GROMACS .gro file of C-alpha atoms in nm:
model
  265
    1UNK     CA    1  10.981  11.965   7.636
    2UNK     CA    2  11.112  11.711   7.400
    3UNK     CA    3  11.297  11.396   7.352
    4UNK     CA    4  11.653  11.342   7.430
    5UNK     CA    5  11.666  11.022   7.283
    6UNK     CA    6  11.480  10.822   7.041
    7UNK     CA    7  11.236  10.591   7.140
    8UNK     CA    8  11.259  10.205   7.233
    9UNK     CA    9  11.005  10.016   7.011
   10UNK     CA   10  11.062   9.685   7.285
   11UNK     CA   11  10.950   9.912   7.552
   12UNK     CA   12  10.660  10.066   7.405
   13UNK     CA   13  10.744  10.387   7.403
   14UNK     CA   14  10.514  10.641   7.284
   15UNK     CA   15  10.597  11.028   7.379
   16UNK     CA   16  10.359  11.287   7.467
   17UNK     CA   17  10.412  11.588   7.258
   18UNK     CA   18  10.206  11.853   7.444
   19UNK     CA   19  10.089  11.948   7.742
   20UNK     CA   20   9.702  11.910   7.597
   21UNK     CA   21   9.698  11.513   7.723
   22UNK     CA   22   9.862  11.601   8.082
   23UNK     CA   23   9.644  11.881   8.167
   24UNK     CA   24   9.307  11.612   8.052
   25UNK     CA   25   9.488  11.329   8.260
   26UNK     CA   26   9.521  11.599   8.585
   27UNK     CA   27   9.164  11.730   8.561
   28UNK     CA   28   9.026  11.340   8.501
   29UNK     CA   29   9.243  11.260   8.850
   30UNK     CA   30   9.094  11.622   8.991
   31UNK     CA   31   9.434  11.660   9.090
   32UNK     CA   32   9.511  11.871   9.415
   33UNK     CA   33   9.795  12.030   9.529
   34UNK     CA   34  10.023  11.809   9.758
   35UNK     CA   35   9.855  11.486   9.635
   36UNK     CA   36  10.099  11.196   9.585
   37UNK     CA   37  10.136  11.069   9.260
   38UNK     CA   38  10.284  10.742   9.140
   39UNK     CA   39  10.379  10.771   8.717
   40UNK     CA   40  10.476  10.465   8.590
   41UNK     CA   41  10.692  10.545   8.260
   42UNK     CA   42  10.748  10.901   8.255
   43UNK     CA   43  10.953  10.893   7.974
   44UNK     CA   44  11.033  11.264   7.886
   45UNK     CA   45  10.829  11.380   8.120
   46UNK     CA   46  10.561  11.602   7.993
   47UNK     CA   47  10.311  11.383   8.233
   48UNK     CA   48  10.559  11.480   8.508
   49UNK     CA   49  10.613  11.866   8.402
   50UNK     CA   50  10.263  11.896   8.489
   51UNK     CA   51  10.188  11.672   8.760
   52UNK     CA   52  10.473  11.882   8.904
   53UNK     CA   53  10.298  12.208   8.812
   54UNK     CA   54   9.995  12.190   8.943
   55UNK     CA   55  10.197  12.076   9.293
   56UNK     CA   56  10.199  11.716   9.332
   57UNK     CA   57  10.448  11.513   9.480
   58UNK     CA   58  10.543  11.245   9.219
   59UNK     CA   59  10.685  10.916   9.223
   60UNK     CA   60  10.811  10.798   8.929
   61UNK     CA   61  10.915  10.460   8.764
   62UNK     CA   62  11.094  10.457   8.505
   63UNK     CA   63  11.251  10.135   8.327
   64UNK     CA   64  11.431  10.320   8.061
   65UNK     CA   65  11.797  10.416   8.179
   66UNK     CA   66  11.836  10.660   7.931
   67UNK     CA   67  11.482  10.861   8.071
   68UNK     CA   68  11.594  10.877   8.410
   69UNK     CA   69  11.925  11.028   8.285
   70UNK     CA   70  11.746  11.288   8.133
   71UNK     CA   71  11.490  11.345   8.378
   72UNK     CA   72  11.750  11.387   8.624
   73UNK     CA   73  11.843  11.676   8.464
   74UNK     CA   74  11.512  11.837   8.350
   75UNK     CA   75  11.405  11.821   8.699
   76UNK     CA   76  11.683  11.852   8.895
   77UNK     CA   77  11.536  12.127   9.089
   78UNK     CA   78  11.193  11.902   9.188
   79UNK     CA   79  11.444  11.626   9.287
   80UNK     CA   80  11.670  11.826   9.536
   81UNK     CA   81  11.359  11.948   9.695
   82UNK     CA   82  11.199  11.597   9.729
   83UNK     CA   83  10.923  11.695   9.535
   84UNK     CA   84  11.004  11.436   9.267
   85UNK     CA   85  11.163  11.041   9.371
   86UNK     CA   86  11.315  10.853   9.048
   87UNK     CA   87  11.293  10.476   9.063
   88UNK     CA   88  11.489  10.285   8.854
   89UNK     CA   89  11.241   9.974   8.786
   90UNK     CA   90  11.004   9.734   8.565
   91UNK     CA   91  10.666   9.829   8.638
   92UNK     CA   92  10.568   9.475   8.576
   93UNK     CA   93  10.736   9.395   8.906
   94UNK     CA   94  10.614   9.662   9.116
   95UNK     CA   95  10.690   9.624   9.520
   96UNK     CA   96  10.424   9.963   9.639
   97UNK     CA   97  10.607   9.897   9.994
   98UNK     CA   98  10.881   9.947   9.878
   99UNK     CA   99  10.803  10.238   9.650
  100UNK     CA  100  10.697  10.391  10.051
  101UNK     CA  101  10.301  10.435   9.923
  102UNK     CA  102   9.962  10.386  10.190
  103UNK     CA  103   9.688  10.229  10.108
  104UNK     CA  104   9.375  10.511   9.963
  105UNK     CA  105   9.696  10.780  10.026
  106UNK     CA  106   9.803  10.862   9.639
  107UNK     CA  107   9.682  10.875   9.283
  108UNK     CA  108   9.806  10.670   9.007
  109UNK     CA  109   9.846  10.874   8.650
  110UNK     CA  110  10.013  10.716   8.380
  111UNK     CA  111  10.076  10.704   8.041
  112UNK     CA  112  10.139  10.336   8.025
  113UNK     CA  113  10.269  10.115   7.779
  114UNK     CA  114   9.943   9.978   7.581
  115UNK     CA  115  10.098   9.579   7.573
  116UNK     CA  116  10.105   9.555   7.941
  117UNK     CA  117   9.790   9.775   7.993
  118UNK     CA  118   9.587   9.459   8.115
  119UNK     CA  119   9.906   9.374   8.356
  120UNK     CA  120   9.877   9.675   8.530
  121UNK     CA  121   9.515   9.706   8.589
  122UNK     CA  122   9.536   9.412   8.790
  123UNK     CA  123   9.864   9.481   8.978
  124UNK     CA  124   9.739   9.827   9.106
  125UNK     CA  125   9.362   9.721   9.125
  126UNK     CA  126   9.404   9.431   9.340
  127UNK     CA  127   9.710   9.577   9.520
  128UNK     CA  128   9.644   9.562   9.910
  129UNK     CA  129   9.805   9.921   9.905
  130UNK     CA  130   9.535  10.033   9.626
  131UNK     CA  131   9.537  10.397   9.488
  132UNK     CA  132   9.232  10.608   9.558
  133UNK     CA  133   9.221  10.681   9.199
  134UNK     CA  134   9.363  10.572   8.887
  135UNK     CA  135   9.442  10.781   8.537
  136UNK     CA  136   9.567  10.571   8.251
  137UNK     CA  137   9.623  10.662   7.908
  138UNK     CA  138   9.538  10.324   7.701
  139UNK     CA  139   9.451  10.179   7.404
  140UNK     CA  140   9.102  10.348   7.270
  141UNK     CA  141   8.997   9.990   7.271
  142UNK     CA  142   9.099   9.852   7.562
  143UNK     CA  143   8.916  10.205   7.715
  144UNK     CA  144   8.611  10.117   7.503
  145UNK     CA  145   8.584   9.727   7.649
  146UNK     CA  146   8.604   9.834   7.981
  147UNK     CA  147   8.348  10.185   7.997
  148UNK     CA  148   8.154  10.121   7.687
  149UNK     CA  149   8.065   9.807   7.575
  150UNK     CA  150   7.721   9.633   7.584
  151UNK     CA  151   7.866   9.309   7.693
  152UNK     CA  152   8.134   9.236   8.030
  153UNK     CA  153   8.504   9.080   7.965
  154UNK     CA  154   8.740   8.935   8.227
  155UNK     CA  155   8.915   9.250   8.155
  156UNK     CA  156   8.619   9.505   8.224
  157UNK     CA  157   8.460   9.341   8.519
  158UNK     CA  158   8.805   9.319   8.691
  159UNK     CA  159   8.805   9.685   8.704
  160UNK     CA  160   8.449   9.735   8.805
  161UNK     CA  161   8.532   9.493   9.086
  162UNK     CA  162   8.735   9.716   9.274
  163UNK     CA  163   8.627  10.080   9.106
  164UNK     CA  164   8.378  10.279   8.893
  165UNK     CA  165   8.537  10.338   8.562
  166UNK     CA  166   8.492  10.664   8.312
  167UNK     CA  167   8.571  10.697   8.003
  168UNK     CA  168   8.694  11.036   7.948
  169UNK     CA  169   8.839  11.127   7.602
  170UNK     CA  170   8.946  11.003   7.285
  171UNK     CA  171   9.346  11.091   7.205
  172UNK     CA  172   9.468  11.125   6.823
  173UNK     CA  173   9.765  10.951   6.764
  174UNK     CA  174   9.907  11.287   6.633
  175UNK     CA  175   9.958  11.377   7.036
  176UNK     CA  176  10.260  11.073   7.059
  177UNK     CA  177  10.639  11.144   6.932
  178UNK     CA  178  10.642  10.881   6.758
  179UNK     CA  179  10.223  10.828   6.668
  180UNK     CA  180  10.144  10.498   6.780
  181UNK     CA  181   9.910  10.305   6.475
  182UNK     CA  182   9.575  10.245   6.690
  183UNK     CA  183   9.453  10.589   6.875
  184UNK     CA  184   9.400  10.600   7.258
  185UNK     CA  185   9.202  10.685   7.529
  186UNK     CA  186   9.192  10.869   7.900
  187UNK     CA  187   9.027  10.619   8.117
  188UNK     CA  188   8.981  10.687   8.503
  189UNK     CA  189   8.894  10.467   8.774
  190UNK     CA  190   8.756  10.614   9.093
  191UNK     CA  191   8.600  10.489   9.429
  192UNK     CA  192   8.882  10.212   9.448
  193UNK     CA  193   8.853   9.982   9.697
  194UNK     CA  194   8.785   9.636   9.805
  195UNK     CA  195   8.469   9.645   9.951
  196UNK     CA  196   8.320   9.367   9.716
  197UNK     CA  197   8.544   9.127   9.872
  198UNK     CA  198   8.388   9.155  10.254
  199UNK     CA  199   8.195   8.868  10.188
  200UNK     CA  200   8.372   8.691   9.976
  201UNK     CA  201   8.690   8.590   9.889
  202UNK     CA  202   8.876   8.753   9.545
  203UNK     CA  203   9.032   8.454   9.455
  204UNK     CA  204   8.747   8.234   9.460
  205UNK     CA  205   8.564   8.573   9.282
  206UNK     CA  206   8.830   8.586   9.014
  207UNK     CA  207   8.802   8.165   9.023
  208UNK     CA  208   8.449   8.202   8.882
  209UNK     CA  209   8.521   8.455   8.624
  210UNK     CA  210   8.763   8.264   8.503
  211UNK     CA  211   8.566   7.963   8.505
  212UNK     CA  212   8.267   8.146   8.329
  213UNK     CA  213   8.419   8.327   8.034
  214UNK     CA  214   8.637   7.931   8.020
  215UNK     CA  215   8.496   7.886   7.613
  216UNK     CA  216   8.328   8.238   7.467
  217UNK     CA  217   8.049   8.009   7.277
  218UNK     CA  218   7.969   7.801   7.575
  219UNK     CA  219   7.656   7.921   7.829
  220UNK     CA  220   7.774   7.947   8.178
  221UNK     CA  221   7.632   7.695   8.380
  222UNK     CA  222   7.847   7.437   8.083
  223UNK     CA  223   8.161   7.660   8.199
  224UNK     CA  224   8.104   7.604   8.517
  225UNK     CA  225   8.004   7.213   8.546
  226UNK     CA  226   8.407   7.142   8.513
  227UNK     CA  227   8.440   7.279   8.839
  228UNK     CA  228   8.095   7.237   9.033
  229UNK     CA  229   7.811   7.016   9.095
  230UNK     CA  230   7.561   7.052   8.839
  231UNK     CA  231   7.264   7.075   9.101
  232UNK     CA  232   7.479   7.347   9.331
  233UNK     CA  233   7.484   7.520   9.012
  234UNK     CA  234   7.139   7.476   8.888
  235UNK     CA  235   7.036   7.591   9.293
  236UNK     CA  236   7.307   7.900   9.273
  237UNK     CA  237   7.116   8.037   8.974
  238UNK     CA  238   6.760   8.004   9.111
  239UNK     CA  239   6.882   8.165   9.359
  240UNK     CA  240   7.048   8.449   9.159
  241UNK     CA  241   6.752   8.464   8.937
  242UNK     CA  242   6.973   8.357   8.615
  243UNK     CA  243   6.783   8.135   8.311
  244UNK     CA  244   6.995   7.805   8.277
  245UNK     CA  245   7.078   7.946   7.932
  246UNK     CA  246   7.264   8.247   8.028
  247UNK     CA  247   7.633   8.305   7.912
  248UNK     CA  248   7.904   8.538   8.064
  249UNK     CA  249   7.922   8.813   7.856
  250UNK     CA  250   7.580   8.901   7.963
  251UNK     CA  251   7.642   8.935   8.315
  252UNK     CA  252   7.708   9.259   8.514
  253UNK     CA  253   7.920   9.285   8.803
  254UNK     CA  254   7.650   9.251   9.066
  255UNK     CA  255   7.535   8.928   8.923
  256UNK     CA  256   7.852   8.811   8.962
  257UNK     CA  257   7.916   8.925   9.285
  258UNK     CA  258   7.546   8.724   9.404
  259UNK     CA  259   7.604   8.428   9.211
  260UNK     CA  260   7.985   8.361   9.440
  261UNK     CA  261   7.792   8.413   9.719
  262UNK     CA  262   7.538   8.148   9.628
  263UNK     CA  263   7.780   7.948   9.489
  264UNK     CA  264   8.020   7.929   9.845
  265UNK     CA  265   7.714   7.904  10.064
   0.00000   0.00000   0.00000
């Protein structure tokens, strides 16, 4: 299946050029026949040639006029047997009511583009009509920040807030029409769900993260003080078990999670 048209540089475009990264981005999703699927960006649709294959029902967004024109016609079949629904939409302004998706009831797998990546982690993740699991083909780094490295980022904790992320598999730029200049990665996120937030609230959860990770070089409890009462703080992490000198980056999720609890109570 190839391209027929050329690629948008202002919409990120990157095309799949086999069926190699599809069938990796299925098994990673452990796809099952008569699963709903929402792609965002199917482009040419090699993604949705085999989400369609192995008997999904797929929901697709597409921004790019020009893609929807031509998967109209590659899958023209799919589409007259409602197996396949084209939207005509910005994925940074996704409405998942209106796109007719329940909450836990589909699977999000995506090659996205890599400059709003960040965007829509946080869209989907902290969605109230969440995915049960998430594919996304990314950025090796942005992969690598979230799964692999030694110290936690706004960006990696936000996922491990509301899932368990994997890194899967390294992609060579040689598998993109036309090869993007930083190679990429198959990242999934499974066990979605909002159970961290029972007790308490996100926004006051994303409030602190926000707060801590304020200046890179500063230790937390100076992050926090522009917000909270130095004592409440100093209390919060005895009763956390933190040393006064601790910094952000250092934190894993739990901690997090204990210190907002102190830190409301």
């Amino acid at each position: 299946m190839s391209a027929k048209f050329e690629h948008k540089k202002s919409l990120g475009q990157h095309f799949l050029n086999s069926d190699y990264v599809p069938k990796k981005m299925c098994l990673a999703a452990g796809l099952q026949t008569g699963e709903l699927v929402l792609e965002i960006g199917p482009g040419t649709g090699m993604l949705t040639n085999e989400l369609l294959a192995r008997g999904a029902r797929v929901i697709a967004l597409e921004a790019d006029p020009r893609a929807i024109e031509s998967l109209e016609e590659t899958f023209a079949a799919e589409l007259a047997a409602g197996q396949l629904t084209l939207y005509h939409g910005d994925a940074r302004a996704l409405d998942f009511a209106e796109l007719k998706l329940t909450n836990q009831q589909y699977k999000v797998i995506s090659n996205i583009p890599y400059y709003i990546s960040g965007l829509l982690f946080r869209t989907i993740l902290e969605s109230n009509i969440q995915p049960n699991t998430l594919v996304f083909l990314v950025q090796k780094e942005v992969a690598t920040r979230i799964c692999r490295d030694k110290k936690e980022s706004l960006l990696s904790l936000g996922v491990k807030a509301y899932g368990t992320p994997t890194y899967i598999c390294s992609v060579a730029s040689s598998h993109f029409n036309p090869p993007p200049k930083v190679d990429s990665a198959i990242i999934a996120i499974n066990n979605i769900s909002k159970d961290n937030f029972r007790s308490i609230h996100e926004l006051d959860f994303f409030k602190l993260l926000h707060l801590g990770f304020g200046k890179k070089r500063k230790q937390l409890a100076g992050n926090l003080a522009s917000h909270y009462d130095k004592t409440a703080i100093l209390n919060a992490f005895k009763v956390v078990g933190l040393a006064p000198n601790v910094r952000a980056e250092d934190m894993a999720l739990p901690t997090w999670l204990s210190l907002a609890a102190a830190l409301k109570n």
